[in-house]
């Protein structure tokens, strides 16, 4: 089934979750590599990959938010204490915010730095704002801080999923796995 | 004998004077007016065209607009005045692999072979000295004269590799393209 139900994630939601999970991990690695690499053609290519993947992730998260909006969200197990429900709600909301903030600040800082970009060497990306080196530096710091926060949240997200599975022994993790139903 | 030599001398003198007068009448000397002139270039970066300009350059031209006599063109470019409008790129191009501002702050083009091709189309065949490398270069341009001023404009394509611009790993053309288009629109005023 493509759509979510009150108890299960549909295949579209799972595909978006796992493909974005892989792309976000690749994106974090690419970002760190691109920034740290010495100035060379490889560095410029790493940046094109990072920025291209970022734009792909921006499209993906917009699709994901839309899909979540028009589908039921499978309920958390009823026995969960209130603080865990609150933590889950806040954590997921922050993940969505960061999935938007990271590509958008990336696009903005690339615009401020006046660097032309063809996404995957194909699609020209228009600048969002006029060149401004100081603003670009500020945006870069915001982008880096957001990435660091994302890493922290992802660690918590994975830890929470494993805790649901191994400690609480509920369906929260298994119902997100491909091909499984709760 | 003396009379004959004297007469020959006079003939030669008159002939020379005549040639000078004819030359002076046809060829005119020009110099660039910085305010109305631009010297730009377009490079490619990861598939994007990136334009730059040289903010300082000087052009001296002797041109016979009728095309009867060859003219000359001398261009001096302050390479360190390059501006590619991207702060990160401007920091890079000053370095040794690129323009090497410290080693080669200026570029020169000299031609004593400026000819009319047809109509208002001219070409200056000469030598470009850029980053210490001399290469023969043809500078095509269209010439428009009006009143006391004139414009010289055109474009040509250079291979950056021929001048060692982008050395080592940058020599490969897949990230930074091999071709660099040079575009010039020079406003000239009569010199002297």
JSON list of C-alpha atoms in Angstrom, two decimals, chain A residues 11-171:
[
{"chain": "A", "resi": 11, "resn": "UNK", "atom": "CA", "xyz": [5.51, 2.56, 0.99]},
{"chain": "A", "resi": 12, "resn": "UNK", "atom": "CA", "xyz": [5.80, 6.18, -0.19]},
{"chain": "A", "resi": 13, "resn": "UNK", "atom": "CA", "xyz": [6.51, 7.44, 3.32]},
{"chain": "A", "resi": 14, "resn": "UNK", "atom": "CA", "xyz": [9.04, 4.61, 3.86]},
{"chain": "A", "resi": 15, "resn": "UNK", "atom": "CA", "xyz": [10.75, 5.26, 0.55]},
{"chain": "A", "resi": 16, "resn": "UNK", "atom": "CA", "xyz": [11.03, 8.96, 1.38]},
{"chain": "A", "resi": 17, "resn": "UNK", "atom": "CA", "xyz": [12.30, 8.22, 4.91]},
{"chain": "A", "resi": 18, "resn": "UNK", "atom": "CA", "xyz": [15.02, 5.76, 3.89]},
{"chain": "A", "resi": 19, "resn": "UNK", "atom": "CA", "xyz": [16.16, 7.43, 0.68]},
{"chain": "A", "resi": 20, "resn": "UNK", "atom": "CA", "xyz": [16.48, 10.72, 2.54]},
{"chain": "A", "resi": 21, "resn": "UNK", "atom": "CA", "xyz": [18.27, 8.96, 5.41]},
{"chain": "A", "resi": 22, "resn": "UNK", "atom": "CA", "xyz": [20.92, 7.70, 2.98]},
{"chain": "A", "resi": 23, "resn": "UNK", "atom": "CA", "xyz": [21.17, 11.03, 1.15]},
{"chain": "A", "resi": 24, "resn": "UNK", "atom": "CA", "xyz": [21.41, 13.04, 4.39]},
{"chain": "A", "resi": 25, "resn": "UNK", "atom": "CA", "xyz": [24.26, 10.85, 5.67]},
{"chain": "A", "resi": 26, "resn": "UNK", "atom": "CA", "xyz": [26.04, 11.19, 2.31]},
{"chain": "A", "resi": 27, "resn": "UNK", "atom": "CA", "xyz": [25.35, 14.91, 2.43]},
{"chain": "A", "resi": 28, "resn": "UNK", "atom": "CA", "xyz": [26.92, 15.35, 5.87]},
{"chain": "A", "resi": 29, "resn": "UNK", "atom": "CA", "xyz": [30.02, 13.44, 4.75]},
{"chain": "A", "resi": 30, "resn": "UNK", "atom": "CA", "xyz": [30.25, 15.43, 1.49]},
{"chain": "A", "resi": 31, "resn": "UNK", "atom": "CA", "xyz": [29.86, 18.72, 3.35]},
{"chain": "A", "resi": 32, "resn": "UNK", "atom": "CA", "xyz": [32.67, 17.95, 5.78]},
{"chain": "A", "resi": 33, "resn": "UNK", "atom": "CA", "xyz": [34.91, 16.66, 2.98]},
{"chain": "A", "resi": 34, "resn": "UNK", "atom": "CA", "xyz": [34.24, 19.64, 0.69]},
{"chain": "A", "resi": 35, "resn": "UNK", "atom": "CA", "xyz": [34.99, 22.21, 3.39]},
{"chain": "A", "resi": 36, "resn": "UNK", "atom": "CA", "xyz": [38.13, 20.43, 4.56]},
{"chain": "A", "resi": 37, "resn": "UNK", "atom": "CA", "xyz": [39.60, 19.52, 1.17]},
{"chain": "A", "resi": 38, "resn": "UNK", "atom": "CA", "xyz": [42.56, 21.60, -0.02]},
{"chain": "A", "resi": 39, "resn": "UNK", "atom": "CA", "xyz": [41.77, 23.94, -2.93]},
{"chain": "A", "resi": 40, "resn": "UNK", "atom": "CA", "xyz": [41.74, 21.71, -6.01]},
{"chain": "A", "resi": 41, "resn": "UNK", "atom": "CA", "xyz": [39.41, 20.59, -8.80]},
{"chain": "A", "resi": 42, "resn": "UNK", "atom": "CA", "xyz": [38.32, 17.76, -6.48]},
{"chain": "A", "resi": 43, "resn": "UNK", "atom": "CA", "xyz": [37.20, 20.30, -3.86]},
{"chain": "A", "resi": 44, "resn": "UNK", "atom": "CA", "xyz": [35.11, 22.15, -6.44]},
{"chain": "A", "resi": 45, "resn": "UNK", "atom": "CA", "xyz": [33.55, 18.85, -7.59]},
{"chain": "A", "resi": 46, "resn": "UNK", "atom": "CA", "xyz": [32.79, 17.86, -3.98]},
{"chain": "A", "resi": 47, "resn": "UNK", "atom": "CA", "xyz": [30.99, 21.17, -3.53]},
{"chain": "A", "resi": 48, "resn": "UNK", "atom": "CA", "xyz": [28.94, 20.65, -6.71]},
{"chain": "A", "resi": 49, "resn": "UNK", "atom": "CA", "xyz": [27.92, 17.19, -5.42]},
{"chain": "A", "resi": 50, "resn": "UNK", "atom": "CA", "xyz": [27.08, 18.60, -1.99]},
{"chain": "A", "resi": 51, "resn": "UNK", "atom": "CA", "xyz": [25.04, 21.49, -3.37]},
{"chain": "A", "resi": 52, "resn": "UNK", "atom": "CA", "xyz": [23.29, 19.26, -5.93]},
{"chain": "A", "resi": 53, "resn": "UNK", "atom": "CA", "xyz": [22.36, 16.71, -3.29]},
{"chain": "A", "resi": 54, "resn": "UNK", "atom": "CA", "xyz": [21.16, 19.56, -1.10]},
{"chain": "A", "resi": 55, "resn": "UNK", "atom": "CA", "xyz": [18.76, 20.76, -3.78]},
{"chain": "A", "resi": 56, "resn": "UNK", "atom": "CA", "xyz": [17.57, 17.19, -4.34]},
{"chain": "A", "resi": 57, "resn": "UNK", "atom": "CA", "xyz": [16.96, 16.89, -0.59]},
{"chain": "A", "resi": 58, "resn": "UNK", "atom": "CA", "xyz": [15.05, 20.19, -0.58]},
{"chain": "A", "resi": 59, "resn": "UNK", "atom": "CA", "xyz": [12.67, 18.83, -3.22]},
{"chain": "A", "resi": 60, "resn": "UNK", "atom": "CA", "xyz": [12.43, 15.54, -1.34]},
{"chain": "A", "resi": 61, "resn": "UNK", "atom": "CA", "xyz": [11.57, 17.16, 2.00]},
{"chain": "A", "resi": 62, "resn": "UNK", "atom": "CA", "xyz": [8.90, 19.33, 0.37]},
{"chain": "A", "resi": 63, "resn": "UNK", "atom": "CA", "xyz": [7.36, 16.18, -1.12]},
{"chain": "A", "resi": 64, "resn": "UNK", "atom": "CA", "xyz": [7.67, 14.46, 2.23]},
{"chain": "A", "resi": 65, "resn": "UNK", "atom": "CA", "xyz": [5.97, 17.26, 4.16]},
{"chain": "A", "resi": 66, "resn": "UNK", "atom": "CA", "xyz": [3.19, 17.38, 1.56]},
{"chain": "A", "resi": 67, "resn": "UNK", "atom": "CA", "xyz": [2.75, 13.60, 1.72]},
{"chain": "A", "resi": 68, "resn": "UNK", "atom": "CA", "xyz": [2.68, 13.65, 5.52]},
{"chain": "A", "resi": 69, "resn": "UNK", "atom": "CA", "xyz": [0.10, 16.45, 5.37]},
{"chain": "A", "resi": 70, "resn": "UNK", "atom": "CA", "xyz": [-2.31, 14.48, 3.15]},
{"chain": "A", "resi": 71, "resn": "UNK", "atom": "CA", "xyz": [-1.84, 11.15, 4.96]},
{"chain": "A", "resi": 72, "resn": "UNK", "atom": "CA", "xyz": [-2.68, 9.93, 8.44]},
{"chain": "A", "resi": 73, "resn": "UNK", "atom": "CA", "xyz": [0.33, 9.71, 10.75]},
{"chain": "A", "resi": 74, "resn": "UNK", "atom": "CA", "xyz": [0.58, 6.29, 12.41]},
{"chain": "A", "resi": 75, "resn": "UNK", "atom": "CA", "xyz": [-0.07, 6.74, 16.14]},
{"chain": "A", "resi": 76, "resn": "UNK", "atom": "CA", "xyz": [2.59, 6.16, 18.78]},
{"chain": "A", "resi": 77, "resn": "UNK", "atom": "CA", "xyz": [1.99, 3.16, 21.04]},
{"chain": "A", "resi": 78, "resn": "UNK", "atom": "CA", "xyz": [-0.63, 4.14, 23.65]},
{"chain": "A", "resi": 79, "resn": "UNK", "atom": "CA", "xyz": [1.50, 3.00, 26.60]},
{"chain": "A", "resi": 80, "resn": "UNK", "atom": "CA", "xyz": [4.20, 5.64, 25.94]},
{"chain": "A", "resi": 81, "resn": "UNK", "atom": "CA", "xyz": [4.59, 8.19, 28.74]},
{"chain": "A", "resi": 82, "resn": "UNK", "atom": "CA", "xyz": [3.75, 11.80, 28.01]},
{"chain": "A", "resi": 83, "resn": "UNK", "atom": "CA", "xyz": [7.35, 13.00, 28.08]},
{"chain": "A", "resi": 84, "resn": "UNK", "atom": "CA", "xyz": [8.35, 10.50, 25.40]},
{"chain": "A", "resi": 85, "resn": "UNK", "atom": "CA", "xyz": [5.44, 11.61, 23.21]},
{"chain": "A", "resi": 86, "resn": "UNK", "atom": "CA", "xyz": [6.44, 15.23, 23.68]},
{"chain": "A", "resi": 87, "resn": "UNK", "atom": "CA", "xyz": [10.09, 14.43, 22.97]},
{"chain": "A", "resi": 88, "resn": "UNK", "atom": "CA", "xyz": [9.11, 12.53, 19.81]},
{"chain": "A", "resi": 89, "resn": "UNK", "atom": "CA", "xyz": [6.90, 15.37, 18.60]},
{"chain": "A", "resi": 90, "resn": "UNK", "atom": "CA", "xyz": [9.53, 18.04, 19.25]},
{"chain": "A", "resi": 91, "resn": "UNK", "atom": "CA", "xyz": [12.36, 15.91, 17.84]},
{"chain": "A", "resi": 92, "resn": "UNK", "atom": "CA", "xyz": [10.51, 15.14, 14.61]},
{"chain": "A", "resi": 93, "resn": "UNK", "atom": "CA", "xyz": [9.41, 18.75, 14.21]},
{"chain": "A", "resi": 94, "resn": "UNK", "atom": "CA", "xyz": [13.02, 19.88, 14.62]},
{"chain": "A", "resi": 95, "resn": "UNK", "atom": "CA", "xyz": [14.20, 17.29, 12.07]},
{"chain": "A", "resi": 96, "resn": "UNK", "atom": "CA", "xyz": [11.73, 18.68, 9.53]},
{"chain": "A", "resi": 97, "resn": "UNK", "atom": "CA", "xyz": [12.79, 22.24, 10.32]},
{"chain": "A", "resi": 98, "resn": "UNK", "atom": "CA", "xyz": [16.46, 21.33, 9.83]},
{"chain": "A", "resi": 99, "resn": "UNK", "atom": "CA", "xyz": [15.73, 19.42, 6.62]},
{"chain": "A", "resi": 100, "resn": "UNK", "atom": "CA", "xyz": [14.35, 22.72, 5.31]},
{"chain": "A", "resi": 101, "resn": "UNK", "atom": "CA", "xyz": [16.85, 25.08, 6.97]},
{"chain": "A", "resi": 102, "resn": "UNK", "atom": "CA", "xyz": [19.96, 23.27, 5.74]},
{"chain": "A", "resi": 103, "resn": "UNK", "atom": "CA", "xyz": [19.27, 23.36, 1.99]},
{"chain": "A", "resi": 104, "resn": "UNK", "atom": "CA", "xyz": [17.78, 26.85, 2.22]},
{"chain": "A", "resi": 105, "resn": "UNK", "atom": "CA", "xyz": [20.73, 28.33, 4.13]},
{"chain": "A", "resi": 106, "resn": "UNK", "atom": "CA", "xyz": [23.01, 26.49, 1.71]},
{"chain": "A", "resi": 107, "resn": "UNK", "atom": "CA", "xyz": [21.26, 28.05, -1.28]},
{"chain": "A", "resi": 108, "resn": "UNK", "atom": "CA", "xyz": [21.32, 31.47, 0.42]},
{"chain": "A", "resi": 109, "resn": "UNK", "atom": "CA", "xyz": [25.00, 31.33, 1.33]},
{"chain": "A", "resi": 110, "resn": "UNK", "atom": "CA", "xyz": [25.91, 30.15, -2.15]},
{"chain": "A", "resi": 111, "resn": "UNK", "atom": "CA", "xyz": [23.94, 33.11, -3.52]},
{"chain": "A", "resi": 112, "resn": "UNK", "atom": "CA", "xyz": [25.62, 35.55, -1.12]},
{"chain": "A", "resi": 113, "resn": "UNK", "atom": "CA", "xyz": [29.03, 34.16, -2.13]},
{"chain": "A", "resi": 114, "resn": "UNK", "atom": "CA", "xyz": [28.02, 34.77, -5.78]},
{"chain": "A", "resi": 115, "resn": "UNK", "atom": "CA", "xyz": [29.08, 31.28, -6.81]},
{"chain": "A", "resi": 116, "resn": "UNK", "atom": "CA", "xyz": [27.28, 30.05, -9.93]},
{"chain": "A", "resi": 117, "resn": "UNK", "atom": "CA", "xyz": [25.85, 26.55, -9.72]},
{"chain": "A", "resi": 118, "resn": "UNK", "atom": "CA", "xyz": [24.44, 24.03, -12.11]},
{"chain": "A", "resi": 119, "resn": "UNK", "atom": "CA", "xyz": [22.68, 21.35, -10.08]},
{"chain": "A", "resi": 120, "resn": "UNK", "atom": "CA", "xyz": [24.32, 18.06, -11.08]},
{"chain": "A", "resi": 121, "resn": "UNK", "atom": "CA", "xyz": [26.14, 20.10, -13.75]},
{"chain": "A", "resi": 122, "resn": "UNK", "atom": "CA", "xyz": [22.82, 20.43, -15.60]},
{"chain": "A", "resi": 123, "resn": "UNK", "atom": "CA", "xyz": [20.24, 22.77, -14.12]},
{"chain": "A", "resi": 124, "resn": "UNK", "atom": "CA", "xyz": [21.30, 26.38, -13.47]},
{"chain": "A", "resi": 125, "resn": "UNK", "atom": "CA", "xyz": [20.23, 27.48, -9.99]},
{"chain": "A", "resi": 126, "resn": "UNK", "atom": "CA", "xyz": [19.24, 31.15, -9.73]},
{"chain": "A", "resi": 127, "resn": "UNK", "atom": "CA", "xyz": [20.61, 33.15, -6.78]},
{"chain": "A", "resi": 128, "resn": "UNK", "atom": "CA", "xyz": [18.13, 33.95, -4.00]},
{"chain": "A", "resi": 129, "resn": "UNK", "atom": "CA", "xyz": [19.91, 37.09, -2.82]},
{"chain": "A", "resi": 130, "resn": "UNK", "atom": "CA", "xyz": [22.48, 39.58, -4.06]},
{"chain": "A", "resi": 131, "resn": "UNK", "atom": "CA", "xyz": [26.20, 38.95, -3.46]},
{"chain": "A", "resi": 132, "resn": "UNK", "atom": "CA", "xyz": [27.25, 39.93, 0.07]},
{"chain": "A", "resi": 133, "resn": "UNK", "atom": "CA", "xyz": [30.42, 38.41, 1.45]},
{"chain": "A", "resi": 134, "resn": "UNK", "atom": "CA", "xyz": [29.76, 39.28, 5.12]},
{"chain": "A", "resi": 135, "resn": "UNK", "atom": "CA", "xyz": [26.22, 37.91, 4.95]},
{"chain": "A", "resi": 136, "resn": "UNK", "atom": "CA", "xyz": [27.57, 34.82, 3.21]},
{"chain": "A", "resi": 137, "resn": "UNK", "atom": "CA", "xyz": [29.99, 34.21, 6.11]},
{"chain": "A", "resi": 138, "resn": "UNK", "atom": "CA", "xyz": [27.16, 34.57, 8.64]},
{"chain": "A", "resi": 139, "resn": "UNK", "atom": "CA", "xyz": [24.95, 32.19, 6.66]},
{"chain": "A", "resi": 140, "resn": "UNK", "atom": "CA", "xyz": [27.81, 29.70, 6.49]},
{"chain": "A", "resi": 141, "resn": "UNK", "atom": "CA", "xyz": [28.02, 29.72, 10.29]},
{"chain": "A", "resi": 142, "resn": "UNK", "atom": "CA", "xyz": [24.26, 29.19, 10.56]},
{"chain": "A", "resi": 143, "resn": "UNK", "atom": "CA", "xyz": [24.50, 26.37, 8.03]},
{"chain": "A", "resi": 144, "resn": "UNK", "atom": "CA", "xyz": [27.33, 24.69, 9.98]},
{"chain": "A", "resi": 145, "resn": "UNK", "atom": "CA", "xyz": [25.51, 25.08, 13.33]},
{"chain": "A", "resi": 146, "resn": "UNK", "atom": "CA", "xyz": [22.34, 23.63, 11.81]},
{"chain": "A", "resi": 147, "resn": "UNK", "atom": "CA", "xyz": [24.34, 20.67, 10.46]},
{"chain": "A", "resi": 148, "resn": "UNK", "atom": "CA", "xyz": [25.84, 20.06, 13.89]},
{"chain": "A", "resi": 149, "resn": "UNK", "atom": "CA", "xyz": [22.38, 20.21, 15.50]},
{"chain": "A", "resi": 150, "resn": "UNK", "atom": "CA", "xyz": [21.13, 17.80, 12.84]},
{"chain": "A", "resi": 151, "resn": "UNK", "atom": "CA", "xyz": [23.88, 15.32, 13.70]},
{"chain": "A", "resi": 152, "resn": "UNK", "atom": "CA", "xyz": [22.91, 15.51, 17.39]},
{"chain": "A", "resi": 153, "resn": "UNK", "atom": "CA", "xyz": [19.23, 15.02, 16.56]},
{"chain": "A", "resi": 154, "resn": "UNK", "atom": "CA", "xyz": [19.97, 12.11, 14.22]},
{"chain": "A", "resi": 155, "resn": "UNK", "atom": "CA", "xyz": [21.94, 10.36, 16.96]},
{"chain": "A", "resi": 156, "resn": "UNK", "atom": "CA", "xyz": [18.96, 10.87, 19.33]},
{"chain": "A", "resi": 157, "resn": "UNK", "atom": "CA", "xyz": [16.55, 9.76, 16.56]},
{"chain": "A", "resi": 158, "resn": "UNK", "atom": "CA", "xyz": [18.44, 6.50, 15.97]},
{"chain": "A", "resi": 159, "resn": "UNK", "atom": "CA", "xyz": [18.90, 5.92, 19.72]},
{"chain": "A", "resi": 160, "resn": "UNK", "atom": "CA", "xyz": [15.18, 6.46, 20.31]},
{"chain": "A", "resi": 161, "resn": "UNK", "atom": "CA", "xyz": [14.25, 4.09, 17.46]},
{"chain": "A", "resi": 162, "resn": "UNK", "atom": "CA", "xyz": [16.53, 1.39, 18.88]},
{"chain": "A", "resi": 163, "resn": "UNK", "atom": "CA", "xyz": [15.13, 1.99, 22.36]},
{"chain": "A", "resi": 164, "resn": "UNK", "atom": "CA", "xyz": [11.59, 1.51, 21.01]},
{"chain": "A", "resi": 165, "resn": "UNK", "atom": "CA", "xyz": [12.69, -1.74, 19.41]},
{"chain": "A", "resi": 166, "resn": "UNK", "atom": "CA", "xyz": [14.94, -3.30, 22.06]},
{"chain": "A", "resi": 167, "resn": "UNK", "atom": "CA", "xyz": [13.81, -1.72, 25.33]},
{"chain": "A", "resi": 168, "resn": "UNK", "atom": "CA", "xyz": [10.13, -0.89, 24.85]},
{"chain": "A", "resi": 169, "resn": "UNK", "atom": "CA", "xyz": [9.76, -3.78, 22.37]},
{"chain": "A", "resi": 170, "resn": "UNK", "atom": "CA", "xyz": [7.12, -1.89, 20.36]},
{"chain": "A", "resi": 171, "resn": "UNK", "atom": "CA", "xyz": [6.48, -1.54, 16.60]}
]
